[in-house]
XYZ file of C-alpha atoms in Angstrom:
380
model
C 98.757 161.085 117.601
C 100.179 164.196 119.323
C 99.619 162.505 122.667
C 101.289 159.242 121.733
C 104.567 158.026 123.229
C 107.299 156.570 121.057
C 110.442 157.114 123.166
C 109.562 157.628 126.826
C 107.216 155.400 128.870
C 103.912 156.439 130.398
C 103.302 156.834 134.123
C 101.947 154.078 136.349
C 98.237 153.482 135.716
C 95.332 154.203 138.051
C 94.770 150.516 138.907
C 98.300 150.189 140.284
C 97.752 153.445 142.146
C 94.801 151.941 144.026
C 96.819 148.889 145.009
C 99.764 151.021 146.120
C 97.578 153.269 148.283
C 95.811 150.400 150.067
C 98.739 147.962 150.261
C 99.434 148.236 154.005
C 95.945 148.861 155.405
C 94.824 145.256 155.913
C 92.135 145.224 153.248
C 91.693 143.013 150.206
C 92.118 144.744 146.853
C 90.754 142.976 143.780
C 91.721 144.030 140.262
C 89.039 142.876 137.847
C 91.074 141.932 134.785
C 92.256 138.922 132.731
C 95.503 138.794 134.787
C 97.590 141.363 132.900
C 97.350 144.160 135.469
C 98.672 142.093 138.361
C 101.968 141.183 136.698
C 102.533 144.779 135.579
C 101.834 145.997 139.085
C 103.985 143.581 141.041
C 106.960 143.499 138.647
C 107.207 147.244 137.923
C 105.238 149.434 140.324
C 105.386 147.770 143.754
C 108.744 147.710 145.525
C 107.177 146.131 148.665
C 105.954 143.024 146.817
C 108.700 140.601 147.885
C 109.230 141.947 151.399
C 105.772 142.699 152.765
C 102.559 140.674 152.493
C 99.350 142.186 151.217
C 95.975 140.905 150.035
C 96.054 142.046 146.417
C 94.434 139.756 143.882
C 93.410 139.560 140.251
C 89.993 138.253 139.251
C 91.270 136.287 136.233
C 88.441 137.523 134.012
C 87.905 135.118 131.088
C 86.620 135.996 127.635
C 83.372 134.086 128.102
C 82.731 135.674 131.512
C 83.337 139.098 130.007
C 81.038 138.468 127.038
C 78.274 136.947 129.157
C 78.604 139.434 132.013
C 79.151 136.704 134.583
C 79.550 138.871 137.685
C 78.411 136.020 139.917
C 81.760 134.278 139.505
C 83.629 137.392 140.637
C 81.356 137.813 143.666
C 81.639 134.156 144.627
C 85.447 134.106 144.351
C 85.785 137.257 146.468
C 83.431 135.954 149.144
C 85.278 132.640 149.436
C 88.617 134.437 149.766
C 87.252 136.996 152.240
C 85.760 134.338 154.516
C 89.181 132.728 154.746
C 91.361 135.854 154.974
C 89.126 138.133 157.099
C 90.195 141.455 155.509
C 89.313 144.776 157.141
C 87.682 145.955 153.918
C 87.311 144.983 150.264
C 88.263 147.335 147.413
C 87.373 146.705 143.775
C 89.397 148.269 140.975
C 88.426 148.039 137.323
C 90.526 147.696 134.174
C 89.740 148.495 130.511
C 87.703 145.360 129.704
C 85.104 145.562 132.515
C 84.985 149.316 131.871
C 83.999 148.706 128.256
C 81.506 146.054 129.370
C 79.847 148.445 131.794
C 80.448 146.316 134.907
C 78.497 147.773 137.842
C 81.212 147.798 140.497
C 79.157 149.839 142.967
C 76.400 147.205 142.927
C 78.942 144.390 143.343
C 80.479 146.191 146.319
C 77.042 146.563 147.946
C 76.342 142.843 147.485
C 79.712 141.944 149.035
C 79.106 144.245 151.992
C 75.632 142.819 152.598
C 76.766 139.193 152.297
C 79.984 139.452 154.310
C 79.380 142.284 156.746
C 82.740 143.752 155.714
C 83.062 147.328 154.376
C 83.355 147.139 150.591
C 83.765 149.852 147.991
C 84.763 150.310 144.373
C 87.324 152.724 142.992
C 86.293 153.880 139.485
C 89.491 153.020 137.612
C 89.720 151.831 134.014
C 93.449 151.771 133.233
C 93.168 155.006 131.241
C 94.242 157.417 134.008
C 97.606 157.834 135.709
C 98.486 156.743 139.244
C 97.611 160.114 140.824
C 93.948 159.497 140.035
C 94.043 155.929 141.372
C 95.857 156.715 144.620
C 93.738 159.813 145.133
C 90.421 158.017 144.665
C 91.496 155.127 146.916
C 92.561 157.412 149.768
C 89.355 159.402 149.301
C 87.315 156.233 149.888
C 89.182 155.666 153.149
C 88.595 159.302 154.156
C 84.847 158.894 153.551
C 84.739 156.020 156.025
C 86.763 157.537 158.861
C 84.687 157.846 162.029
C 85.402 160.165 164.922
C 85.020 163.665 166.268
C 87.045 166.808 165.694
C 89.012 166.849 168.960
C 92.176 168.667 167.924
C 95.611 167.766 169.229
C 97.694 170.989 169.037
C 100.659 170.995 166.634
C 99.586 167.701 165.042
C 99.428 166.777 161.384
C 98.512 163.986 158.978
C 100.708 163.395 155.926
C 98.427 162.715 152.952
C 99.518 161.142 149.667
C 102.453 158.930 150.662
C 103.186 155.865 148.521
C 106.378 154.284 147.168
C 105.383 155.423 143.682
C 106.491 158.945 144.625
C 108.714 158.538 147.676
C 110.401 155.144 147.436
C 111.096 152.795 150.383
C 109.966 153.255 153.972
C 113.208 154.827 155.184
C 112.650 157.694 152.730
C 109.192 158.264 154.194
C 110.654 158.136 157.719
C 112.924 161.031 156.701
C 109.860 163.099 155.701
C 108.261 162.399 159.073
C 111.510 163.271 160.846
C 111.674 166.672 159.128
C 108.170 167.487 160.333
C 108.635 166.191 163.885
C 111.996 167.902 164.343
C 110.155 171.146 163.630
C 107.878 170.533 166.614
C 104.856 168.953 164.931
C 103.507 165.503 165.810
C 102.637 163.240 162.860
C 99.427 161.388 163.755
C 99.094 159.317 160.588
C 100.697 158.779 157.223
C 98.315 158.107 154.323
C 99.083 155.382 153.549
C 102.566 154.000 154.075
C 104.142 152.692 157.264
C 100.806 153.023 159.048
C 97.648 151.106 159.951
C 93.972 151.636 159.232
C 93.402 152.113 162.971
C 95.948 154.900 163.066
C 94.413 156.595 160.017
C 91.191 156.759 162.031
C 92.898 159.381 164.225
C 92.936 161.802 161.286
C 90.177 164.102 162.681
C 92.433 164.925 165.664
C 94.997 166.730 163.499
C 95.305 170.508 163.599
C 96.169 170.513 159.905
C 96.594 168.042 157.068
C 99.755 168.211 154.994
C 99.312 167.137 151.364
C 102.808 165.953 150.459
C 101.916 164.914 146.899
C 98.983 165.498 144.571
C 97.689 161.993 145.364
C 96.532 163.258 148.778
C 94.381 166.165 147.575
C 91.078 164.298 147.299
C 91.393 162.900 150.821
C 92.310 166.364 152.141
C 89.181 167.871 150.595
C 86.963 165.171 152.106
C 88.534 165.489 155.564
C 88.026 169.249 155.381
C 84.373 168.819 154.399
C 83.678 166.187 157.066
C 85.732 167.465 160.005
C 86.719 171.023 159.105
C 90.437 170.197 159.043
C 92.401 172.759 156.981
C 95.121 171.486 154.692
C 98.412 172.776 153.348
C 100.047 171.507 150.153
C 103.804 171.014 150.049
C 106.496 168.373 150.533
C 108.700 168.487 153.669
C 112.000 168.775 151.793
C 114.816 170.060 154.006
C 115.447 173.246 152.003
C 111.727 174.034 151.920
C 110.892 173.422 155.591
C 110.915 177.052 156.757
C 108.405 178.083 154.107
C 106.293 174.984 154.715
C 106.178 175.479 158.477
C 105.079 179.099 158.061
C 102.291 177.927 155.768
C 101.203 175.280 158.303
C 101.088 177.860 161.083
C 99.096 180.297 158.947
C 97.047 177.569 157.170
C 98.055 178.784 153.702
C 96.719 176.231 151.271
C 99.553 175.922 148.706
C 102.806 176.678 150.509
C 105.203 176.948 147.584
C 103.103 179.341 145.510
C 103.239 182.052 148.177
C 107.018 181.791 148.477
C 107.470 181.662 144.730
C 105.875 185.091 144.215
C 108.572 186.674 146.359
C 111.473 184.683 144.892
C 110.330 185.158 141.300
C 110.158 188.888 141.942
C 113.777 188.829 143.078
C 115.017 186.925 140.018
C 113.174 189.182 137.600
C 114.315 192.391 139.276
C 117.938 191.315 139.257
C 117.737 190.395 135.568
C 118.536 186.719 136.043
C 116.909 184.695 133.291
C 118.839 181.432 133.573
C 116.333 178.659 134.062
C 116.271 175.160 135.504
C 113.403 172.852 134.504
C 112.014 170.101 136.712
C 109.813 167.385 135.186
C 107.456 165.274 137.282
C 104.723 165.183 139.923
C 103.541 168.759 140.650
C 103.644 169.048 144.461
C 107.045 167.419 144.949
C 108.600 169.206 141.982
C 107.175 172.587 142.976
C 108.408 172.159 146.555
C 111.843 171.216 145.222
C 111.716 174.150 142.797
C 110.971 176.546 145.660
C 113.897 175.126 147.655
C 116.238 175.605 144.667
C 115.004 179.162 144.097
C 115.429 180.028 147.781
C 119.006 178.729 147.913
C 120.384 179.603 144.476
C 118.210 182.546 143.375
C 117.726 181.038 139.942
C 114.497 180.787 137.995
C 112.983 177.279 138.182
C 110.058 176.048 136.103
C 108.122 172.805 136.384
C 106.777 170.725 133.518
C 104.087 168.325 134.670
C 103.054 165.416 132.397
C 100.390 164.224 134.853
C 96.724 165.053 134.458
C 95.731 166.545 137.822
C 97.417 169.930 138.147
C 94.610 172.401 138.912
C 95.762 174.961 141.470
C 99.155 173.270 141.879
C 101.241 175.041 139.239
C 102.338 178.671 139.010
C 102.474 181.059 136.067
C 105.297 179.913 133.825
C 104.910 176.243 134.711
C 103.460 173.969 132.053
C 101.149 170.953 132.101
C 101.858 168.853 129.018
C 99.944 166.061 127.310
C 102.159 163.656 125.461
C 105.769 163.324 124.403
C 105.579 165.697 121.442
C 104.215 168.568 123.520
C 106.930 167.990 126.117
C 109.655 168.214 123.470
C 108.141 171.424 122.104
C 108.156 173.061 125.539
C 111.772 172.044 126.167
C 112.779 173.390 122.746
C 110.996 176.683 123.438
C 112.838 177.080 126.746
C 116.232 175.934 125.457
C 117.755 179.414 124.933
C 118.109 180.169 128.656
C 117.916 176.597 129.893
C 120.841 175.646 132.141
C 119.669 172.237 133.313
C 116.887 169.668 133.410
C 116.057 167.611 136.507
C 114.000 164.510 135.729
C 113.798 160.737 135.766
C 116.664 159.235 133.712
C 114.222 157.895 131.101
C 113.443 161.491 130.099
C 116.993 162.052 128.892
C 116.368 161.051 125.207
C 113.743 163.797 124.742
C 115.747 166.572 126.435
C 118.047 168.974 124.539
C 121.485 167.403 124.095
C 123.403 170.587 124.907
C 121.723 171.070 128.313
C 122.945 169.550 131.575
C 120.742 166.668 132.739
C 120.377 165.777 136.437
C 118.862 162.395 137.259
C 115.997 162.232 139.754
C 114.462 158.727 139.491
C 110.711 158.369 139.957
C 109.285 154.881 140.553
C 105.935 155.851 139.034
C 107.747 156.542 135.761
C 110.710 154.162 135.457
C 109.661 151.457 137.919
C 112.426 149.660 139.774
C 115.140 150.280 137.170
C 116.797 153.047 139.185
C 115.686 151.960 142.656
C 119.272 151.971 143.956
C 119.695 155.561 142.761
C 116.529 156.905 144.409
C 117.350 160.044 146.400
C 115.893 160.716 149.826
C 113.621 163.588 148.814
C 113.384 164.874 152.385
C 117.145 165.512 152.427
C 117.447 167.397 149.123
C 118.821 170.968 148.943
């Protein structure tokens, strides 16, 4: 029960992450579920739902089909829809019930590809992971299928790991791109928001890939393996751009960790122990933390409630599992804690006597605070 949640919500699930990642690429995404996942996704997680068309569907799995393992109905329904809609690819995403039934999604994808002549793949989701896993696995599948040669365009970059779940509406993503291009780099593709599948195919031309959130790490690894493209991890926040650009030039893999060693040394030597805590996705929060440390020379720590944090956090940062563990960490840090920066729904579990600064996160609170979403690229 230590990992249960009784006050704060959980993050967006992996199934919604798949749909968010593939939303604009012209493919057909099918959630295999008895219709619950689709309503959760389109009413909470997807801010583009009413303004931008996409081929995202639910299979409408019935109890008898689940019990009898009637995969033929799923295959038939997808093939009928695909023949009418002509998608560029078909993606299958699982939910808890087909996961428990042992549905062979890889085999179904192969049948669909053979019958239709359309690329088809499955993303191994089951509703038990957070969105970082779902987005990451979906973008990885696209990276596996990119064709092309490594013909590098100097000072060019791909932005990997861009969805509304982390960054909000398109104009916020445009601000990220603007920060990079104003620094003299050309953005070839944005994975996968405000871009097309054809444009993503230019990925091998980039001099470097920029992983702007942890959702882009899997794709970055695959593109490095297939085409030899190095990658740098960090978010192009205005106050962090100098550090990030240096890392891109020198191909340092995790930009904010290098800078943090120097800044942390300064704060410790000068005896400053006041601390600010940021709660959220590791890459964005660590980039923001570095920007705060650079400008204000104050110690900043990150608490990450998401699962995939390997190599993304520094000494002193904490990966937590569950609400109780989060409260314990905040209590332990409360003596020197001067402020907490987090989604507004974290406020009830934060110390009452500590300043709280709202930083809404769609993957956590959905659309509730959409009008208050900051433009991350313009912070600090």
